[in-house]
Amino acid sequence: MRVIATAGHVDHGKSTLIKALTGSDPDRWAEERRRGLTIDLGFAWTTLPGGETMAFVDVPGHQRFVRNMLAGVGEVAGVLFVVAADEGWMPQSDEHLEALHALRVRRGVLAITRGDLADPRPALEQARRRLAGSSLAGLPEVVVSGTTGAGLPELTGKLDDLAGLLPNPDPTADVRLWLDRCFSVRGAGTVVTATLSAGTLTRGDELVVAGTGKRVTVRGLRSLGEEHETVRATARVALNLRGVHAGELDRGDALLTPGAWRSTDRVDVLLRDGGSGELPRELGMHIGAATSEVRLRPLGADTARLSLRVGLPLRIGDNALLRDAGQHRIPAGVHVLDARPPELRRRGAAAARARELERARDQPAGAVLLARDRAIRASELRVLGAAPPPHALVAGDWLLDPTARDEYATQLVELLEGVHGEDPMADGLSEQEAVRQLCLPHASLLPLVLNSAAAAGIGTGDGRLRLRGPELSEHVRRGVTVIRARLARHPFDAPTAAELRELGLDSEQLGAANKAGQLLRIGEGIHLLPGALRRARDVLAALPEPFTPSEARDALETSRRVVVPLLERLAREGYTRRLPDGTHRVR
């Protein structure tokens, strides 16, 4: 299916033309038929000669109903632009063109109606001049009469050609359904209608109401008057919803794929067809069928920050328009550059932000956001409307910027050097403490940091990070080998000070062995094998809790000399918890 909208001044024959094309009257209300005036959105469809179904969103042309018109054109990629031969280009023709141009609608057909009532050539020339320079310049043209049927076969052929030129949306995309009608049907409950511009809907799907987070279920799914199990974009759809009352929804609300969208009340945008210095500071922003009052803050020559009174689910790359309702004009279109922009707090921040946006304009959004945040979740990029850059370093859902990785690694080396400078016998940093001091957003990023060439001098083991020391001398290696062999047999039987002296090992040499990852200093004069903390935790986990230091000593087959500093270290590292009465529990 293809979905296009009508556009044009009031009483130029849009609805008559749609009725002639489809056999259905798009005017839904009795008042519309009585007055011959379209007030709200109407819908009809037909099958084109090439077999494609084309649905029409018929919009009102009267100035009083511009907001309704904007709700109808917000999600379409094509337009049937109507100008009457006997009246020519009129004020609402201008405003409708401004809206379509602001939304970057580029495909359509120009229909000069009432060709049976006046010479169509003046109106055609006038329309060509007005469309020139807009996104709709050079539209295919046809002269028709909705009353006599003259020109309808030619119009149908041009619509058939248009159907082949409209873009094919991604059926796997996240759903963002801007609602244009919400009502209740006796025996069915809440029904909403919308244009599905991307993604796929299936009966039974769960969706989220933007703004409230309320979850609803698609109980029934109709398109073009028929029930469907699944509908793929592009399509006009009617959804029977479970979990919400019709009065809780309104035109402009959005139904979203759960977890895939986030409402924002602040965006940085590229301004199109309007200088930021000339624009009013208070405007209305229209996207899809939604409207929000916005306050505009100029940043650069063609960039601005919009603060929305009502938050909307927006992404990078969205197109919207700004409307000055008081002046009845659409001064600019906007293209969202950042849906989660930084705050502007310091003097000169706006100008600096404008320079950032200028530099980033030709770069992929995902690369820009990763460079700015240093680390970001891939799922967060998706929510913002950006793709993970190919150069990103990956740890699960987390992405790390390579430059930031090297900076973190350099900072980590400095941290470890500082620890060693304060206490040469200190046993480096725990991985948990390193993550905290580096301000890494997630522990899974630490292995990526350690993979940096700048971290080549860092050794790991037993959940700790240490600077690699110099090569151990032959004398130290022999003494350490004896200790390690003993601890392999009895993991918690740390050698005494006298035994260490017999081996000829002083505190400096033992510190070098610890730094080299050969031993693990538990406390003053107490050295065990790397991995001893986790091994001790596993042994103690088998004890009834809480357990006393004596019970821990017996379980570990060691002495009080060793068990006291070992329990202190276990508690300090978070393996166990010391209770007020002196007993312990494993965490």
Coordinates of C-alpha atoms in Angstrom, one line a residue:
M1 CA 0.0 0.0 0.0
R2 CA 1.0 3.6 -0.6
V3 CA -0.3 6.5 1.4
I4 CA -0.5 10.1 0.2
A5 CA -2.3 13.2 1.3
T6 CA -4.2 15.9 -0.5
A7 CA -3.3 19.6 -0.3
G8 CA -4.8 22.8 -1.5
H9 CA -7.1 25.7 -0.8
V10 CA -10.6 25.3 0.6
D11 CA -13.3 24.5 -2.0
H12 CA -10.8 23.6 -4.8
G13 CA -12.4 20.1 -5.2
K14 CA -10.0 17.9 -3.2
S15 CA -12.8 15.7 -1.7
T16 CA -14.7 15.6 -5.0
L17 CA -11.6 14.4 -6.8
I18 CA -11.0 11.7 -4.2
K19 CA -14.6 10.5 -4.4
A20 CA -14.2 10.3 -8.2
L21 CA -11.0 8.3 -7.9
T22 CA -12.1 5.9 -5.2
G23 CA -15.9 5.8 -5.3
S24 CA -15.9 6.7 -1.6
D25 CA -16.7 10.1 0.0
P26 CA -13.8 10.9 2.4
D27 CA -16.0 13.4 4.3
R28 CA -17.0 11.5 7.4
W29 CA -19.2 14.0 9.2
A30 CA -22.8 14.9 8.3
E31 CA -21.9 18.6 8.8
E32 CA -19.1 18.3 6.2
R33 CA -21.5 16.8 3.6
R34 CA -24.2 19.4 4.5
R35 CA -21.8 22.4 4.2
G36 CA -19.6 20.9 1.4
L37 CA -16.6 21.8 3.5
T38 CA -14.0 19.3 4.8
I39 CA -13.4 20.0 8.5
D40 CA -11.4 17.0 9.6
L41 CA -9.3 14.3 8.1
G42 CA -10.9 11.9 5.7
F43 CA -9.7 8.6 4.3
A44 CA -10.4 6.6 1.1
W45 CA -8.5 4.2 -1.1
T46 CA -8.4 2.6 -4.6
T47 CA -6.5 0.0 -6.5
L48 CA -4.3 1.5 -9.3
P49 CA -3.9 0.0 -12.8
G50 CA -0.5 -1.4 -11.8
G51 CA -2.1 -3.3 -8.9
E52 CA -0.8 -1.1 -6.1
T53 CA -3.3 0.1 -3.5
M54 CA -3.2 3.8 -2.8
A55 CA -4.8 5.3 0.3
F56 CA -5.6 9.0 0.5
V57 CA -5.6 11.2 3.6
D58 CA -7.9 14.0 2.6
V59 CA -7.1 17.2 4.5
P60 CA -9.2 20.3 5.1
G61 CA -8.3 23.4 3.1
H62 CA -9.8 26.1 5.3
Q63 CA -7.5 28.3 7.3
R64 CA -9.4 27.5 10.5
F65 CA -8.5 23.8 10.2
V66 CA -4.8 24.1 9.5
R67 CA -3.9 22.0 12.5
N68 CA -6.1 19.2 11.2
M69 CA -4.4 19.5 7.9
L70 CA -0.9 19.3 9.4
A71 CA -1.9 16.1 11.3
G72 CA -2.8 14.5 8.0
V73 CA 0.4 15.3 6.1
G74 CA 2.9 14.6 8.9
E75 CA 3.5 10.9 8.0
V76 CA 3.2 10.9 4.2
A77 CA 5.8 10.8 1.5
G78 CA 3.7 12.0 -1.4
V79 CA 0.9 14.5 -2.1
L80 CA -1.9 15.1 -4.6
F81 CA -1.7 19.0 -4.8
V82 CA -5.0 20.5 -6.0
V83 CA -5.5 23.9 -7.5
A84 CA -8.8 25.0 -9.0
A85 CA -8.7 26.3 -12.6
D86 CA -11.4 28.9 -11.9
E87 CA -9.7 30.4 -8.8
G88 CA -6.0 29.7 -9.2
W89 CA -3.4 29.8 -6.4
M90 CA -4.9 30.9 -3.1
P91 CA -3.7 31.7 0.4
Q92 CA -4.1 28.2 1.8
S93 CA -2.3 26.8 -1.3
D94 CA 0.7 28.8 0.0
E95 CA 0.4 27.5 3.6
H96 CA 0.0 23.9 2.5
L97 CA 3.0 24.2 0.2
E98 CA 5.0 25.7 3.1
A99 CA 4.1 22.7 5.3
L100 CA 5.0 20.1 2.7
H101 CA 8.3 21.9 1.8
A102 CA 9.2 22.1 5.5
L103 CA 8.6 18.4 5.9
R104 CA 10.6 17.7 2.8
V105 CA 7.8 15.9 0.9
R106 CA 9.3 15.6 -2.6
R107 CA 6.9 13.4 -4.6
G108 CA 3.4 14.0 -5.8
V109 CA 1.1 15.0 -8.6
L110 CA -0.2 18.5 -9.4
A111 CA -3.9 18.4 -10.3
I112 CA -5.6 21.4 -11.8
T113 CA -9.3 20.8 -11.0
R114 CA -12.5 22.2 -12.5
G115 CA -10.9 22.2 -15.9
D116 CA -14.5 22.2 -17.3
L117 CA -15.2 25.6 -15.7
A118 CA -12.3 27.7 -16.8
D119 CA -9.2 27.8 -18.9
P120 CA -6.7 25.8 -16.8
R121 CA -3.6 27.3 -18.3
P122 CA -3.3 30.4 -16.1
A123 CA -3.8 28.3 -12.9
L124 CA -1.2 25.8 -14.2
E125 CA 1.4 28.5 -14.9
Q126 CA 0.7 30.1 -11.5
A127 CA 1.1 26.8 -9.7
R128 CA 4.3 26.0 -11.5
R129 CA 5.8 29.3 -10.5
R130 CA 4.8 28.8 -6.8
L131 CA 6.1 25.2 -6.7
A132 CA 9.5 26.2 -8.3
G133 CA 12.2 26.5 -5.6
S134 CA 10.3 24.2 -3.2
S135 CA 10.7 20.5 -2.6
L136 CA 7.8 19.9 -5.0
A137 CA 9.2 21.7 -8.0
G138 CA 8.6 20.0 -11.3
L139 CA 5.6 17.8 -10.2
P140 CA 3.9 15.8 -12.9
E141 CA 0.7 17.8 -14.0
V142 CA -2.8 16.9 -15.0
V143 CA -6.0 18.8 -15.7
V144 CA -9.1 17.1 -14.4
S145 CA -12.7 17.5 -13.6
G146 CA -14.1 15.7 -10.6
T147 CA -17.6 16.4 -11.9
T148 CA -17.3 15.2 -15.6
G149 CA -14.5 12.7 -15.1
A150 CA -12.3 14.4 -17.7
G151 CA -8.6 13.7 -17.1
L152 CA -9.2 11.0 -14.5
P153 CA -7.6 8.2 -16.5
E154 CA -4.5 10.4 -17.0
L155 CA -4.5 11.3 -13.2
T156 CA -4.8 7.6 -12.3
G157 CA -1.8 6.8 -14.6
K158 CA 0.3 9.5 -12.9
L159 CA -0.7 8.2 -9.5
D160 CA 0.4 4.8 -10.6
D161 CA 3.8 6.2 -11.6
L162 CA 4.0 8.0 -8.3
A163 CA 3.4 4.8 -6.4
G164 CA 6.5 3.4 -7.9
L165 CA 8.6 6.4 -6.9
L166 CA 7.6 6.5 -3.2
P167 CA 10.2 5.1 -0.8
N168 CA 9.9 1.6 0.7
P169 CA 10.0 1.8 4.5
D170 CA 11.8 -0.7 6.7
P171 CA 9.4 -3.3 7.9
T172 CA 11.7 -4.2 10.8
A173 CA 11.9 -0.6 12.1
D174 CA 10.6 0.4 15.5
V175 CA 6.9 1.4 15.4
R176 CA 6.0 5.0 16.2
L177 CA 2.3 5.4 15.4
W178 CA 1.0 9.0 15.6
L179 CA -2.7 8.7 16.2
D180 CA -5.0 10.9 14.1
R181 CA -8.4 9.5 15.4
C182 CA -9.4 8.0 18.8
F183 CA -12.9 6.8 19.5
S184 CA -14.9 4.0 21.1
V185 CA -17.0 1.4 19.3
R186 CA -19.8 -0.4 21.1
G187 CA -18.9 -4.0 21.7
A188 CA -15.3 -3.4 20.6
G189 CA -14.0 -0.7 22.9
T190 CA -11.1 1.7 22.1
V191 CA -10.2 2.1 18.4
V192 CA -7.5 4.4 17.0
T193 CA -6.4 5.1 13.4
A194 CA -3.0 6.2 12.0
T195 CA -0.6 5.9 9.2
L196 CA 2.0 3.2 9.8
S197 CA 5.0 4.8 8.1
A198 CA 7.6 2.2 9.2
G199 CA 7.7 -1.1 10.9
T200 CA 5.2 -3.9 11.3
L201 CA 2.1 -4.4 13.4
T202 CA 0.7 -7.8 14.4
R203 CA -2.4 -8.6 16.3
G204 CA -1.4 -9.3 19.9
D205 CA 1.5 -6.8 19.9
E206 CA 2.1 -4.8 23.0
L207 CA 2.7 -1.1 22.5
V208 CA 3.5 1.8 24.9
V209 CA 1.6 5.1 25.0
A210 CA 4.2 7.9 24.7
G211 CA 4.3 10.2 27.7
T212 CA 2.4 7.9 30.1
G213 CA 4.2 4.6 29.6
K214 CA 0.9 2.8 29.7
R215 CA 1.0 -0.6 28.0
V216 CA -1.7 -1.5 25.5
T217 CA -2.3 -4.6 23.5
V218 CA -3.4 -4.7 19.8
R219 CA -6.7 -6.7 20.2
G220 CA -7.7 -6.2 16.5
L221 CA -6.0 -4.9 13.4
R222 CA -7.8 -3.5 10.3
S223 CA -6.5 -1.9 7.2
L224 CA -8.6 -0.7 4.3
G225 CA -11.7 -2.1 6.0
E226 CA -10.5 -5.6 6.4
E227 CA -9.2 -7.6 9.3
H228 CA -5.5 -8.6 9.3
E229 CA -3.1 -10.6 11.5
T230 CA -0.1 -8.5 10.3
V231 CA 0.3 -5.2 8.5
R232 CA 3.6 -3.8 7.2
A233 CA 4.4 -0.2 6.4
T234 CA 3.3 1.8 4.6
A235 CA -0.4 1.4 5.5
R236 CA -3.5 3.1 6.9
V237 CA -4.4 1.1 10.0
A238 CA -7.2 0.9 12.6
L239 CA -6.3 -0.7 15.9
N240 CA -8.7 -2.1 18.5
L241 CA -6.8 -1.7 21.8
R242 CA -7.1 -3.4 25.1
G243 CA -5.8 -1.8 28.3
V244 CA -6.8 1.8 27.6
H245 CA -10.1 3.9 27.4
A246 CA -10.7 6.0 24.3
G247 CA -10.9 9.1 26.6
E248 CA -7.3 8.5 27.7
L249 CA -6.0 9.0 24.1
D250 CA -6.1 11.9 21.8
R251 CA -4.9 13.0 18.3
G252 CA -1.2 13.5 18.4
D253 CA -0.5 10.8 21.0
A254 CA 1.9 8.1 19.8
L255 CA 2.0 4.3 20.3
L256 CA 5.5 3.0 20.4
T257 CA 7.5 -0.2 20.3
P258 CA 8.3 -0.9 24.0
G259 CA 11.8 0.2 25.1
A260 CA 12.7 1.6 21.7
W261 CA 11.8 5.3 22.1
R262 CA 12.3 8.0 24.7
S263 CA 10.3 11.2 25.0
T264 CA 12.4 14.4 25.1
D265 CA 11.5 18.0 25.8
R266 CA 14.7 19.4 24.4
V267 CA 16.3 19.0 20.9
D268 CA 19.0 20.7 18.8
V269 CA 17.8 21.2 15.2
L270 CA 18.9 22.4 11.8
L271 CA 16.6 25.2 10.6
R272 CA 15.5 25.0 7.1
D273 CA 14.1 28.0 5.1
G274 CA 14.2 30.3 8.0
G275 CA 17.0 32.4 9.6
S276 CA 17.0 31.8 13.4
G277 CA 17.5 35.5 14.0
E278 CA 14.2 36.3 12.3
L279 CA 12.1 33.6 14.0
P280 CA 9.7 34.2 16.9
R281 CA 10.9 32.7 20.1
E282 CA 7.5 31.1 20.8
L283 CA 6.2 28.7 18.1
G284 CA 4.3 25.5 17.5
M285 CA 6.1 22.4 16.4
H286 CA 4.3 19.8 14.3
I287 CA 5.5 16.3 13.7
G288 CA 3.3 13.4 12.6
A289 CA -0.1 14.2 14.1
A290 CA 1.4 15.8 17.2
T291 CA 1.8 19.4 18.2
S292 CA 3.8 21.0 20.9
E293 CA 4.5 24.6 21.8
V294 CA 8.2 25.2 21.7
R295 CA 10.6 28.0 22.8
L296 CA 13.4 28.6 20.3
R297 CA 16.9 29.5 21.3
P298 CA 19.2 30.4 18.4
L299 CA 22.6 28.7 18.4
G300 CA 24.2 29.4 15.1
A301 CA 23.1 30.8 11.7
D302 CA 21.0 27.8 10.9
T303 CA 20.8 25.9 14.2
A304 CA 18.7 26.3 17.3
R305 CA 17.6 24.6 20.5
L306 CA 13.9 23.8 20.9
S307 CA 12.5 23.4 24.4
L308 CA 9.1 21.6 24.1
R309 CA 6.2 22.2 26.5
V310 CA 5.1 18.7 25.8
G311 CA 7.8 16.0 25.5
L312 CA 7.6 13.9 22.3
P313 CA 9.3 10.6 21.2
L314 CA 11.8 12.2 18.8
R315 CA 15.0 10.8 17.2
I316 CA 17.9 12.2 15.3
G317 CA 16.9 12.6 11.7
D318 CA 13.3 13.4 12.3
N319 CA 11.8 16.2 10.2
A320 CA 9.2 18.6 11.7
L321 CA 7.9 22.1 11.0
L322 CA 7.5 25.3 13.0
R323 CA 4.3 27.3 12.7
D324 CA 3.5 30.8 13.8
A325 CA -0.2 30.5 14.4
G326 CA -0.6 34.2 14.9
Q327 CA 0.8 35.1 11.5
H328 CA -0.7 32.1 9.8
R329 CA 2.7 31.1 8.4
I330 CA 5.2 28.3 8.6
P331 CA 8.6 30.1 8.9
A332 CA 10.8 27.0 9.0
G333 CA 11.2 23.3 8.8
V334 CA 13.5 21.6 11.3
H335 CA 15.7 18.5 11.1
V336 CA 16.6 17.0 14.5
L337 CA 20.4 16.8 15.0
D338 CA 20.5 15.7 18.6
A339 CA 17.6 14.3 20.7
R340 CA 19.6 14.4 23.9
P341 CA 21.7 17.6 23.8
P342 CA 23.9 18.8 26.6
E343 CA 22.7 21.7 28.8
L344 CA 23.9 25.2 28.0
R345 CA 25.1 26.6 31.3
R346 CA 28.2 28.7 30.8
R347 CA 28.5 32.0 29.0
G348 CA 29.3 31.4 25.4
A349 CA 27.9 27.8 25.6
A350 CA 25.4 28.4 22.8
A351 CA 28.1 29.6 20.3
A352 CA 30.3 26.7 21.3
R353 CA 27.4 24.3 20.8
A354 CA 26.7 25.8 17.3
R355 CA 30.4 25.1 16.4
E356 CA 30.0 21.5 17.6
L357 CA 26.9 21.0 15.5
E358 CA 28.6 22.5 12.5
R359 CA 31.7 20.2 12.9
A360 CA 29.5 17.1 13.4
R361 CA 27.0 17.8 10.6
D362 CA 28.6 15.6 8.0
Q363 CA 29.6 12.8 10.5
P364 CA 27.4 9.8 11.4
A365 CA 25.4 10.6 14.5
G366 CA 26.5 7.4 16.3
A367 CA 30.2 8.5 15.9
V368 CA 29.4 12.0 17.2
L369 CA 27.6 10.7 20.3
L370 CA 30.2 8.1 21.1
A371 CA 33.0 10.7 20.9
R372 CA 31.0 13.0 23.1
D373 CA 30.0 10.5 25.8
R374 CA 33.2 8.4 25.5
A375 CA 31.2 5.3 26.3
I376 CA 27.5 4.6 25.5
R377 CA 25.1 1.7 25.2
A378 CA 24.3 0.5 21.7
S379 CA 20.6 0.3 22.8
E380 CA 20.9 4.0 23.8
L381 CA 22.1 4.9 20.3
R382 CA 19.1 3.1 18.9
V383 CA 16.7 5.0 21.1
L384 CA 18.3 8.3 19.9
G385 CA 18.1 7.3 16.3
A386 CA 21.8 6.6 15.6
A387 CA 23.7 3.5 14.6
P388 CA 26.9 2.1 16.3
P389 CA 30.0 3.4 14.5
P390 CA 32.2 0.6 13.0
H391 CA 35.2 1.8 14.9
A392 CA 33.6 1.4 18.4
L393 CA 35.0 -1.1 20.8
V394 CA 32.3 -3.5 22.0
A395 CA 31.7 -5.1 25.4
G396 CA 28.2 -6.6 25.4
D397 CA 25.8 -3.7 24.9
W398 CA 28.4 -1.1 25.7
L399 CA 30.5 0.7 23.2
L400 CA 33.8 2.5 24.0
D401 CA 35.5 5.2 21.9
P402 CA 39.1 4.0 21.0
T403 CA 40.6 7.4 21.9
A404 CA 38.8 7.4 25.2
R405 CA 40.0 3.8 25.8
D406 CA 43.6 5.0 25.6
E407 CA 42.9 8.0 27.8
Y408 CA 41.4 5.8 30.4
A409 CA 44.4 3.4 30.2
T410 CA 46.8 6.3 30.7
Q411 CA 44.8 7.5 33.7
L412 CA 44.8 4.0 35.2
V413 CA 48.6 3.8 35.0
E414 CA 48.8 7.1 36.8
L415 CA 46.4 5.9 39.5
L416 CA 48.5 2.8 40.1
E417 CA 51.7 4.8 40.1
G418 CA 50.1 7.0 42.8
V419 CA 49.1 4.0 44.9
H420 CA 52.7 2.6 44.7
G421 CA 54.2 6.0 45.5
E422 CA 52.2 6.3 48.7
D423 CA 52.8 2.7 49.7
P424 CA 55.4 0.6 47.9
M425 CA 54.1 -2.5 49.5
A426 CA 50.5 -1.8 48.5
D427 CA 48.8 -4.4 46.3
G428 CA 47.6 -2.2 43.5
L429 CA 43.9 -1.5 43.1
S430 CA 41.0 -3.9 43.0
E431 CA 39.2 -3.9 39.7
Q432 CA 36.1 -2.6 41.4
E433 CA 38.0 0.4 42.7
A434 CA 39.7 1.0 39.4
V435 CA 36.2 1.2 37.7
R436 CA 35.1 3.7 40.4
Q437 CA 38.1 5.9 40.2
L438 CA 38.1 6.0 36.4
C439 CA 34.4 6.8 36.4
L440 CA 33.8 4.0 33.9
P441 CA 30.0 3.7 33.4
H442 CA 30.2 -0.1 33.5
A443 CA 32.7 -2.7 34.8
S444 CA 32.5 -4.6 31.4
L445 CA 34.5 -1.7 29.9
L446 CA 37.6 -2.3 32.1
P447 CA 38.9 -5.3 29.9
L448 CA 38.8 -3.0 26.9
V449 CA 40.8 -0.4 28.7
L450 CA 43.4 -3.0 29.8
N451 CA 43.7 -4.0 26.1
S452 CA 45.1 -0.6 25.2
A453 CA 48.8 -0.4 24.4
A454 CA 49.0 2.3 27.1
A455 CA 48.0 -0.4 29.7
A456 CA 50.8 -2.8 28.7
G457 CA 52.5 -2.2 32.0
I458 CA 49.5 -3.3 34.1
G459 CA 49.3 -6.8 35.4
T460 CA 46.1 -8.5 36.5
G461 CA 45.2 -11.3 38.9
D462 CA 42.9 -12.2 41.8
G463 CA 40.6 -9.3 40.8
R464 CA 43.4 -6.7 41.3
L465 CA 45.5 -4.5 39.0
R466 CA 49.2 -3.9 39.6
L467 CA 52.0 -2.3 37.8
R468 CA 54.3 -4.9 36.4
G469 CA 57.6 -4.7 38.3
P470 CA 61.0 -5.4 37.0
E471 CA 62.1 -9.0 36.3
L472 CA 62.8 -10.8 39.6
S473 CA 66.4 -11.7 40.3
E474 CA 67.4 -15.4 40.4
H475 CA 67.7 -15.3 44.2
V476 CA 64.1 -13.9 44.6
R477 CA 62.7 -16.3 42.0
R478 CA 64.1 -19.3 44.0
G479 CA 62.7 -18.0 47.3
V480 CA 59.3 -17.3 45.7
T481 CA 59.3 -20.8 44.1
V482 CA 59.6 -22.4 47.5
I483 CA 56.8 -20.3 48.9
R484 CA 54.5 -21.0 46.0
A485 CA 55.1 -24.7 46.3
R486 CA 54.3 -24.6 49.9
L487 CA 51.1 -22.6 49.4
A488 CA 50.0 -24.9 46.6
R489 CA 49.8 -27.7 49.2
H490 CA 48.4 -25.6 52.0
P491 CA 46.9 -22.4 50.5
F492 CA 46.5 -20.5 53.7
D493 CA 49.7 -21.5 55.5
A494 CA 51.6 -18.2 55.0
P495 CA 55.3 -18.4 55.8
T496 CA 56.4 -16.7 59.0
A497 CA 58.7 -13.7 59.2
A498 CA 61.5 -16.1 60.3
E499 CA 60.9 -18.4 57.4
L500 CA 61.0 -15.5 55.0
R501 CA 64.3 -14.4 56.5
E502 CA 65.7 -17.9 56.0
L503 CA 64.8 -17.6 52.3
G504 CA 66.6 -14.3 52.2
L505 CA 63.5 -12.3 51.2
D506 CA 63.1 -8.8 52.6
S507 CA 60.1 -6.5 52.2
E508 CA 61.3 -4.9 49.0
Q509 CA 61.9 -8.2 47.3
L510 CA 58.5 -9.5 48.5
G511 CA 56.9 -6.3 47.1
A512 CA 58.5 -6.9 43.8
A513 CA 57.1 -10.5 43.8
N514 CA 53.7 -9.1 44.6
K515 CA 53.9 -6.5 41.8
A516 CA 55.0 -9.3 39.4
G517 CA 51.8 -11.2 40.3
Q518 CA 53.7 -14.1 41.9
L519 CA 52.4 -13.5 45.5
L520 CA 49.5 -11.7 47.1
R521 CA 50.2 -9.5 50.2
I522 CA 47.2 -10.0 52.6
G523 CA 48.6 -7.9 55.4
E524 CA 51.8 -6.9 57.1
G525 CA 54.2 -9.9 56.6
I526 CA 51.4 -12.2 55.3
H527 CA 51.8 -13.4 51.7
L528 CA 49.6 -16.0 49.9
L529 CA 49.0 -17.0 46.3
P530 CA 47.1 -14.8 43.9
G531 CA 43.5 -16.1 43.9
A532 CA 43.6 -16.7 47.7
L533 CA 40.7 -14.3 48.4
R534 CA 38.3 -16.0 46.1
R535 CA 39.4 -19.4 47.3
A536 CA 38.9 -18.4 50.9
R537 CA 35.5 -17.1 50.1
D538 CA 34.5 -20.4 48.5
V539 CA 35.7 -22.3 51.5
L540 CA 33.9 -20.0 54.0
A541 CA 30.7 -20.1 52.0
A542 CA 30.3 -23.8 53.1
L543 CA 30.2 -22.8 56.8
P544 CA 27.0 -22.3 58.7
E545 CA 26.4 -18.5 59.1
P546 CA 27.4 -16.4 60.8
F547 CA 30.8 -17.9 61.5
T548 CA 33.5 -16.9 64.0
P549 CA 37.1 -16.2 63.3
S550 CA 38.0 -19.5 65.0
E551 CA 35.6 -21.4 62.8
A552 CA 37.1 -19.7 59.8
R553 CA 40.6 -20.5 61.0
D554 CA 39.7 -24.2 61.3
A555 CA 38.0 -24.3 57.9
L556 CA 41.0 -22.7 56.2
E557 CA 43.5 -24.8 58.1
T558 CA 45.6 -21.9 59.2
S559 CA 46.5 -19.8 62.2
R560 CA 45.1 -16.8 63.9
R561 CA 48.1 -14.8 62.6
V562 CA 46.8 -15.4 59.1
V563 CA 43.0 -15.6 59.5
V564 CA 42.6 -12.2 61.2
P565 CA 44.2 -10.1 58.4
L566 CA 42.6 -12.4 55.8
L567 CA 39.1 -11.8 57.2
E568 CA 39.8 -8.0 57.3
R569 CA 40.9 -8.1 53.7
L570 CA 37.9 -10.2 52.6
A571 CA 35.5 -7.7 54.2
R572 CA 37.4 -4.8 52.7
E573 CA 37.2 -6.3 49.2
G574 CA 33.5 -7.1 49.6
Y575 CA 33.8 -10.9 49.7
T576 CA 32.4 -11.0 53.3
R577 CA 30.7 -8.8 55.8
R578 CA 31.8 -8.4 59.4
L579 CA 28.8 -8.2 61.8
P580 CA 28.7 -6.0 65.0
D581 CA 29.3 -9.0 67.2
G582 CA 32.5 -9.9 65.5
T583 CA 31.1 -12.8 63.4
H584 CA 31.2 -12.9 59.6
R585 CA 28.9 -13.7 56.6
V586 CA 29.8 -14.3 53.0
R587 CA 28.3 -11.8 50.7

